[in-house]
């Protein structure tokens, strides 16, 4: 691919960020609509969980396939297909006549969404070849994540109050259409120099593992943790994971090369992403129910309460990108881990009468963590990997985020449902406290791994892994 001008590269970054914006917006905008969907479609707690997790689960399951498909058949083509499918799924979600149809159309949305972010990140990593310029671009990318996540509740609340919850899906359609046209005009086609084969067995094993685990967690409160159904799905998840560990190393071109995980920074980035986004998914789920069902705020006013998160993520995303480019990932990860831990501790004091100022302060600290954590995760995931596998490496980071968010919602909802007695207003404080302590645990994991996986020894494992994986001379250098 010929060298592009800086102006053209920045335009492509903007186009790619448009897809990131609507996918990120969709995650948070749906959360604020849960009480309205609950009332309109008569959804139980598990139904609200599936409204979120049907999307994140399918997204997580297909991201690896989408990344390798983009590397194989063309990143622009895959990206455009994803935009069309995502827009169609969004349109149908807004027309869903029942909870079952909404969940089904969320699956279609996720199929399209899986072709967007990892492929867009692969496009970005291929056009920004200078390490410092790439780090700054990833910082912008992280900032857009923060903007979409932060604005979701506010935009969603305004749409729900003025039009209805169906409008939160329709808003994706014009943005996707604009991105589709701009992609056709300005984004050059690119693909890996050596095409990778499709791994259908590995893909099925990924879907089985994640679906079985999520089902067991969400449905356990209703069926009982010791019921044969829940035990069966738990064993199925374990069997699926074991199958992946046994089958993938034997395949010449696996869905994901497990040798990636010999790199301590790469493995650490995957676990950090899961922990950070599990904290985020659980936070959004519990926060929505608390503000609307416990404090009886309108969707719009509940969204306004999350503005500190939007402000902090908007501010910290680009700053984190520059910090990673200049100092490496450790400072950003340490700050994020401390922020998640402190905010979780603050939220353990929640009750129906907690002062709003205390809640906003906790949200501000949480926003600091969520805003600053994205850039080091993404940068570490692609650093040191062969450029021909950039799509797969970026997809692993995105998959880890979505798996974490899916499990975060499943765990938070199940913990709440298990401990809840009586109405949400009367029982939320005690039932939800365990969920906030789990957030503290997530923050501790981010902090510990942020220190352990960014030292000299860890960087050495990344360099050795890249040497083994490299199939061509050009590599993405490790950020110092």
XYZ file of C-alpha atoms in Angstrom:
480
model
C 0.000 0.000 0.000
C 1.518 3.384 -1.008
C 2.372 5.960 1.636
C -0.614 8.164 2.412
C -0.491 11.844 3.319
C -0.998 12.814 6.949
C -4.314 14.468 6.070
C -5.550 11.259 4.406
C -4.408 9.147 7.356
C -6.238 11.389 9.799
C -9.388 11.237 7.678
C -9.240 7.435 7.674
C -8.817 7.519 11.455
C -11.984 9.636 11.723
C -13.919 7.205 9.504
C -12.784 4.224 11.568
C -13.683 6.058 14.755
C -17.230 6.532 13.449
C -17.771 2.788 13.634
C -16.192 2.691 17.060
C -18.536 5.464 18.166
C -21.780 3.712 17.221
C -20.663 0.361 18.650
C -19.563 1.991 21.916
C -22.676 4.150 22.027
C -24.838 1.067 21.565
C -23.306 -0.594 24.625
C -24.174 2.198 27.034
C -27.279 3.623 25.398
C -29.085 0.282 25.754
C -28.253 0.108 29.456
C -30.102 3.330 30.225
C -33.124 1.991 28.316
C -33.408 -1.218 30.353
C -36.147 0.001 32.735
C -38.220 1.266 29.778
C -37.737 -2.023 27.918
C -38.626 -3.876 31.126
C -41.937 -2.030 31.378
C -42.822 -2.105 27.679
C -41.839 -5.720 26.924
C -42.417 -7.131 30.440
C -38.806 -8.276 30.816
C -37.549 -9.956 34.029
C -34.032 -9.292 35.408
C -32.652 -12.168 33.332
C -34.376 -10.700 30.259
C -32.607 -7.382 30.830
C -29.315 -9.251 31.168
C -29.898 -11.066 27.867
C -30.747 -7.786 26.133
C -27.188 -6.709 26.906
C -25.386 -10.043 26.755
C -26.964 -11.342 23.535
C -25.081 -8.498 21.868
C -21.804 -8.636 23.774
C -21.658 -12.441 23.744
C -22.060 -12.778 19.975
C -19.720 -9.832 19.450
C -17.050 -11.481 21.592
C -17.515 -14.835 19.867
C -17.067 -13.472 16.331
C -14.408 -10.779 16.750
C -11.532 -13.195 16.172
C -13.146 -14.527 13.004
C -13.823 -10.985 11.797
C -10.226 -9.901 12.371
C -8.765 -12.836 10.440
C -11.441 -12.467 7.736
C -10.435 -8.845 7.235
C -6.800 -9.876 6.932
C -7.801 -12.541 4.402
C -10.499 -11.096 2.104
C -9.814 -7.392 2.586
C -10.228 -5.043 5.522
C -12.266 -2.396 3.693
C -14.671 -4.984 2.269
C -15.188 -6.607 5.668
C -15.623 -3.206 7.309
C -18.286 -2.146 4.791
C -20.178 -5.421 5.213
C -20.183 -4.906 8.962
C -21.626 -1.400 8.592
C -24.526 -2.683 6.475
C -25.386 -5.569 8.814
C -25.061 -3.397 11.929
C -27.375 -0.751 10.468
C -29.947 -3.380 9.483
C -29.828 -4.958 12.938
C -30.247 -1.550 14.582
C -33.265 -0.751 12.422
C -34.921 -4.074 13.281
C -34.190 -3.691 17.019
C -36.195 -0.484 16.940
C -39.110 -2.402 15.418
C -38.976 -5.455 17.732
C -42.497 -6.471 18.877
C -41.358 -8.600 21.852
C -38.386 -9.363 24.073
C -37.542 -12.490 22.096
C -37.400 -10.596 18.811
C -35.334 -7.820 20.422
C -32.757 -10.346 21.631
C -32.702 -11.974 18.166
C -32.142 -8.635 16.407
C -29.439 -7.771 18.958
C -27.663 -10.907 17.736
C -27.858 -9.594 14.152
C -26.507 -6.244 15.347
C -23.601 -8.018 16.990
C -22.751 -9.963 13.827
C -22.299 -6.652 12.036
C -20.550 -5.035 14.981
C -17.985 -7.836 15.091
C -16.753 -6.741 11.651
C -16.207 -3.130 12.686
C -13.854 -2.398 15.579
C -11.130 -5.066 15.158
C -11.020 -4.496 11.402
C -10.979 -0.722 11.864
C -8.130 -1.046 14.376
C -6.253 -3.224 11.891
C -6.708 -0.507 9.251
C -5.371 2.090 11.689
C -2.321 0.026 12.698
C -1.470 -0.534 9.033
C -1.621 3.128 7.963
C 0.105 4.568 11.070
C 3.524 2.928 10.863
C 5.466 5.283 13.143
C 5.261 3.982 16.757
C 4.677 7.391 18.353
C 2.150 8.443 15.703
C 0.378 5.116 16.176
C 0.283 5.606 19.941
C -1.308 9.035 19.479
C -3.826 7.584 17.009
C -4.685 4.865 19.503
C -5.106 7.594 22.106
C -7.678 9.279 19.857
C -9.279 5.852 19.411
C -9.452 5.458 23.174
C -10.897 8.939 23.484
C -13.704 8.052 21.071
C -14.426 4.968 23.175
C -14.749 7.276 26.140
C -16.957 9.764 24.279
C -19.328 7.080 23.023
C -19.479 5.355 26.390
C -19.951 8.616 28.259
C -22.524 10.152 25.912
C -24.562 6.956 25.607
C -26.587 7.404 28.810
C -27.176 11.117 28.168
C -28.177 10.725 24.520
C -30.178 7.614 25.368
C -31.994 9.325 28.211
C -32.940 12.268 26.014
C -34.196 9.983 23.228
C -36.170 7.774 25.615
C -37.856 10.717 27.328
C -38.709 12.486 24.052
C -39.340 9.665 21.540
C -39.101 6.289 23.262
C -36.576 3.507 23.763
C -36.790 2.356 20.127
C -35.072 5.558 18.982
C -31.828 4.511 20.687
C -31.363 1.903 17.953
C -32.447 4.048 15.031
C -29.756 6.633 15.800
C -27.117 4.160 14.558
C -28.519 3.997 11.024
C -27.517 7.437 9.630
C -24.044 7.252 11.219
C -23.420 3.815 9.693
C -24.661 5.047 6.298
C -22.293 8.032 6.369
C -19.357 5.823 7.378
C -20.206 3.409 4.549
C -20.028 6.147 1.904
C -16.840 7.698 3.292
C -15.153 4.298 3.494
C -15.877 3.633 -0.173
C -14.349 6.980 -1.163
C -11.310 7.371 1.099
C -10.203 4.068 2.697
C -7.808 1.968 0.581
C -8.192 -1.789 0.503
C -5.597 -3.797 2.412
C -5.077 -7.377 3.474
C -2.405 -9.573 4.999
C 0.347 -10.710 2.636
C -0.488 -14.340 3.391
C -4.145 -15.341 3.689
C -5.160 -17.358 6.736
C -7.603 -20.251 6.526
C -10.945 -20.240 8.303
C -11.015 -22.320 11.501
C -14.645 -23.514 11.845
C -13.955 -25.943 14.710
C -12.157 -23.279 16.739
C -14.964 -20.800 16.064
C -17.615 -23.255 17.261
C -15.606 -24.019 20.395
C -15.341 -20.290 21.197
C -19.105 -19.816 20.804
C -19.920 -22.902 22.894
C -17.542 -21.883 25.685
C -18.734 -18.290 26.015
C -22.443 -19.054 25.508
C -22.478 -21.908 28.020
C -20.604 -19.906 30.650
C -22.817 -16.846 30.243
C -26.008 -18.909 30.330
C -24.920 -20.667 33.512
C -24.170 -17.367 35.272
C -27.339 -15.547 34.174
C -29.802 -18.376 34.747
C -28.281 -19.733 37.981
C -30.339 -17.523 40.349
C -33.565 -18.765 38.797
C -32.678 -22.464 38.550
C -30.326 -22.723 41.521
C -26.546 -22.922 41.410
C -26.652 -26.664 42.085
C -29.337 -27.547 39.549
C -28.477 -30.178 36.890
C -29.095 -27.615 34.115
C -26.614 -25.075 35.504
C -24.039 -27.747 36.346
C -24.425 -29.142 32.827
C -23.816 -25.786 31.155
C -20.869 -25.107 33.453
C -19.306 -28.426 32.464
C -20.006 -27.638 28.806
C -18.104 -24.351 29.171
C -15.146 -26.186 30.733
C -15.226 -28.805 27.975
C -15.300 -26.086 25.300
C -12.280 -24.354 26.822
C -10.403 -27.647 27.105
C -11.224 -28.365 23.477
C -9.751 -25.021 22.443
C -6.550 -25.620 24.389
C -6.139 -29.064 22.853
C -7.292 -28.414 19.283
C -5.900 -24.966 18.457
C -2.174 -25.762 18.938
C -2.546 -28.723 16.572
C -3.957 -26.617 13.761
C -1.542 -25.062 11.299
C -3.575 -21.833 11.027
C -5.750 -21.599 14.140
C -8.435 -19.053 14.867
C -5.980 -17.634 17.370
C -2.379 -18.669 17.740
C -2.060 -19.582 21.417
C 1.631 -18.722 21.183
C 0.499 -15.081 21.398
C 0.010 -15.710 25.096
C 3.694 -16.499 25.602
C 4.053 -12.720 25.545
C 3.460 -11.580 29.106
C 2.329 -8.068 28.037
C -0.117 -9.585 25.550
C -1.545 -12.021 28.103
C -1.653 -9.275 30.702
C -3.450 -6.915 28.320
C -6.090 -9.603 27.677
C -6.763 -10.189 31.381
C -6.664 -6.456 32.139
C -9.179 -5.813 29.349
C -11.490 -8.501 30.722
C -11.223 -7.137 34.263
C -11.656 -3.479 33.288
C -14.670 -4.124 31.095
C -16.217 -6.566 33.551
C -16.070 -3.687 36.027
C -17.581 -1.388 33.416
C -20.359 -3.793 32.377
C -21.337 -4.524 35.970
C -21.186 -0.828 36.834
C -23.530 0.172 33.999
C -26.041 -2.553 34.801
C -26.210 -1.808 38.535
C -26.021 1.957 38.003
C -29.031 1.969 35.648
C -31.222 0.033 38.066
C -30.070 2.119 41.025
C -30.690 5.532 39.483
C -34.042 4.730 37.826
C -35.633 2.006 39.965
C -34.223 2.936 43.383
C -33.933 6.750 43.161
C -36.757 7.034 40.576
C -34.863 9.368 38.249
C -36.050 9.755 34.661
C -33.853 8.205 31.923
C -32.588 11.672 30.975
C -31.729 12.697 34.537
C -30.108 9.308 35.128
C -28.029 9.931 32.020
C -27.038 13.384 33.273
C -25.670 11.772 36.431
C -23.149 9.902 34.285
C -21.759 13.096 32.712
C -18.680 12.961 34.998
C -17.816 9.647 33.341
C -18.168 11.215 29.900
C -16.015 14.182 30.884
C -13.247 12.067 32.395
C -13.131 9.573 29.543
C -13.090 12.369 26.972
C -10.217 14.057 28.785
C -8.212 10.976 29.721
C -8.371 8.978 26.461
C -6.056 11.220 24.398
C -3.876 11.991 27.441
C -3.439 8.277 28.042
C -2.425 7.762 24.408
C 0.303 10.381 24.719
C 1.373 8.983 28.078
C 1.695 5.489 26.592
C 3.724 6.884 23.686
C 6.135 8.679 26.027
C 6.277 6.506 29.160
C 4.895 3.121 28.136
C 1.708 1.471 29.407
C 2.553 1.126 33.121
C 1.578 4.616 34.405
C -1.818 4.486 32.670
C -2.560 0.979 33.942
C -1.591 1.846 37.517
C -3.806 4.939 37.501
C -6.706 2.919 36.030
C -6.348 0.141 38.596
C -6.325 2.576 41.507
C -9.337 4.467 40.083
C -11.451 1.316 39.650
C -10.574 0.152 43.150
C -11.327 3.477 44.841
C -14.610 4.006 42.972
C -15.737 0.483 43.854
C -15.023 1.152 47.520
C -16.988 4.408 47.360
C -19.988 2.672 45.787
C -20.172 0.006 48.501
C -21.813 2.738 50.643
C -24.749 3.227 48.258
C -28.266 3.371 49.668
C -31.521 4.934 48.502
C -30.585 8.148 50.342
C -26.877 8.443 49.485
C -26.016 12.115 48.782
C -25.879 12.810 45.056
C -22.522 14.567 45.455
C -20.969 11.327 46.757
C -22.396 9.390 43.799
C -21.064 11.919 41.286
C -17.637 11.814 42.932
C -17.575 8.014 42.631
C -18.616 8.249 38.977
C -15.831 10.770 38.319
C -13.206 8.429 39.758
C -14.647 5.504 37.783
C -14.562 7.637 34.603
C -10.867 8.302 35.194
C -10.203 4.568 35.214
C -12.342 3.710 32.207
C -10.967 6.614 30.171
C -7.311 5.922 30.771
C -7.311 2.119 30.448
C -8.103 1.690 26.739
C -4.941 3.075 25.165
C -2.466 0.848 27.083
C -4.618 -2.245 26.450
C -4.776 -1.735 22.696
C -1.167 -0.611 22.333
C 0.152 -3.560 24.315
C -1.989 -6.053 22.414
C -0.597 -5.082 18.989
C 2.958 -4.182 20.074
C 5.571 -6.656 18.996
C 3.193 -8.754 16.898
C 3.852 -9.429 13.201
C 2.056 -6.850 11.107
C 0.496 -9.637 9.011
C -1.453 -10.718 12.111
C -2.396 -7.235 13.308
C -6.072 -7.953 12.717
C -6.006 -11.056 14.896
C -4.014 -9.348 17.650
C -6.382 -6.365 17.697
C -9.350 -8.738 17.674
C -8.040 -10.536 20.772
C -7.951 -7.234 22.648
C -11.486 -6.394 21.489
C -12.674 -9.905 22.311
C -11.260 -9.610 25.819
C -13.175 -6.367 26.303
C -16.457 -7.859 25.140
C -16.005 -11.091 27.099
C -15.300 -9.001 30.180
C -18.347 -6.803 29.661
C -20.585 -9.812 29.025
C -19.367 -11.580 32.151
C -19.560 -8.346 34.150
C -23.260 -7.934 33.347
C -23.941 -11.630 33.962
C -22.122 -11.671 37.309
C -23.538 -8.352 38.563
C -27.091 -9.302 37.631
C -26.820 -12.763 39.148
C -25.307 -11.470 42.378
C -28.072 -8.874 42.621
C -30.843 -11.382 41.867
C -29.438 -13.889 44.368
C -29.254 -11.381 47.227
C -32.417 -9.410 46.472
C -35.451 -9.784 48.704
C -38.442 -7.532 48.225
C -38.429 -4.481 45.945
C -35.345 -3.017 44.331
C -35.647 0.199 46.361
C -35.733 -1.667 49.666
C -33.263 -4.441 48.818
C -30.780 -2.928 46.373
C -28.347 -1.511 48.956
C -27.602 -4.868 50.567
C -28.027 -7.012 47.443
C -25.889 -4.745 45.266
C -23.060 -4.310 47.770
C -21.452 -7.593 46.711
C -21.392 -6.331 43.126
C -19.452 -3.221 44.130
C -16.953 -5.321 46.092
C -16.457 -7.371 42.951
C -15.637 -4.072 41.190
C -12.951 -3.504 43.819
C -11.517 -6.924 42.959
C -11.461 -6.057 39.245
C -9.560 -2.860 39.997
C -7.018 -4.744 42.096
C -6.371 -7.127 39.192
C -5.812 -4.220 36.789
C -3.396 -2.581 39.229
C -1.392 -5.726 39.961
C -1.088 -6.838 36.334
C -0.336 -3.279 35.230
C 2.825 -3.454 37.338
C 3.782 -7.087 36.709
C 3.332 -7.184 32.925
C 5.137 -3.952 32.003
C 8.638 -4.585 33.362
C 11.840 -5.470 31.524
C 11.301 -9.227 31.868
C 7.775 -8.951 30.448
C 8.974 -6.901 27.465
C 11.602 -9.544 26.795
C 8.925 -12.216 26.488
C 7.074 -9.998 23.981
C 10.180 -9.649 21.831
C 10.862 -13.388 21.884
C 7.243 -14.153 21.027
C 7.325 -11.716 18.100
C 10.493 -13.360 16.783
C 8.777 -16.760 16.791
C 5.573 -15.492 15.233
C 7.044 -13.248 12.585
C 6.423 -14.432 9.040
C 7.922 -11.352 7.417
C 10.587 -8.817 8.224
C 8.242 -5.900 8.988
C 6.944 -5.946 12.574
C 5.081 -3.627 14.855
C 7.801 -2.484 17.281
C 7.352 -2.801 21.033
C 6.598 0.540 22.674
C 9.207 1.320 25.273
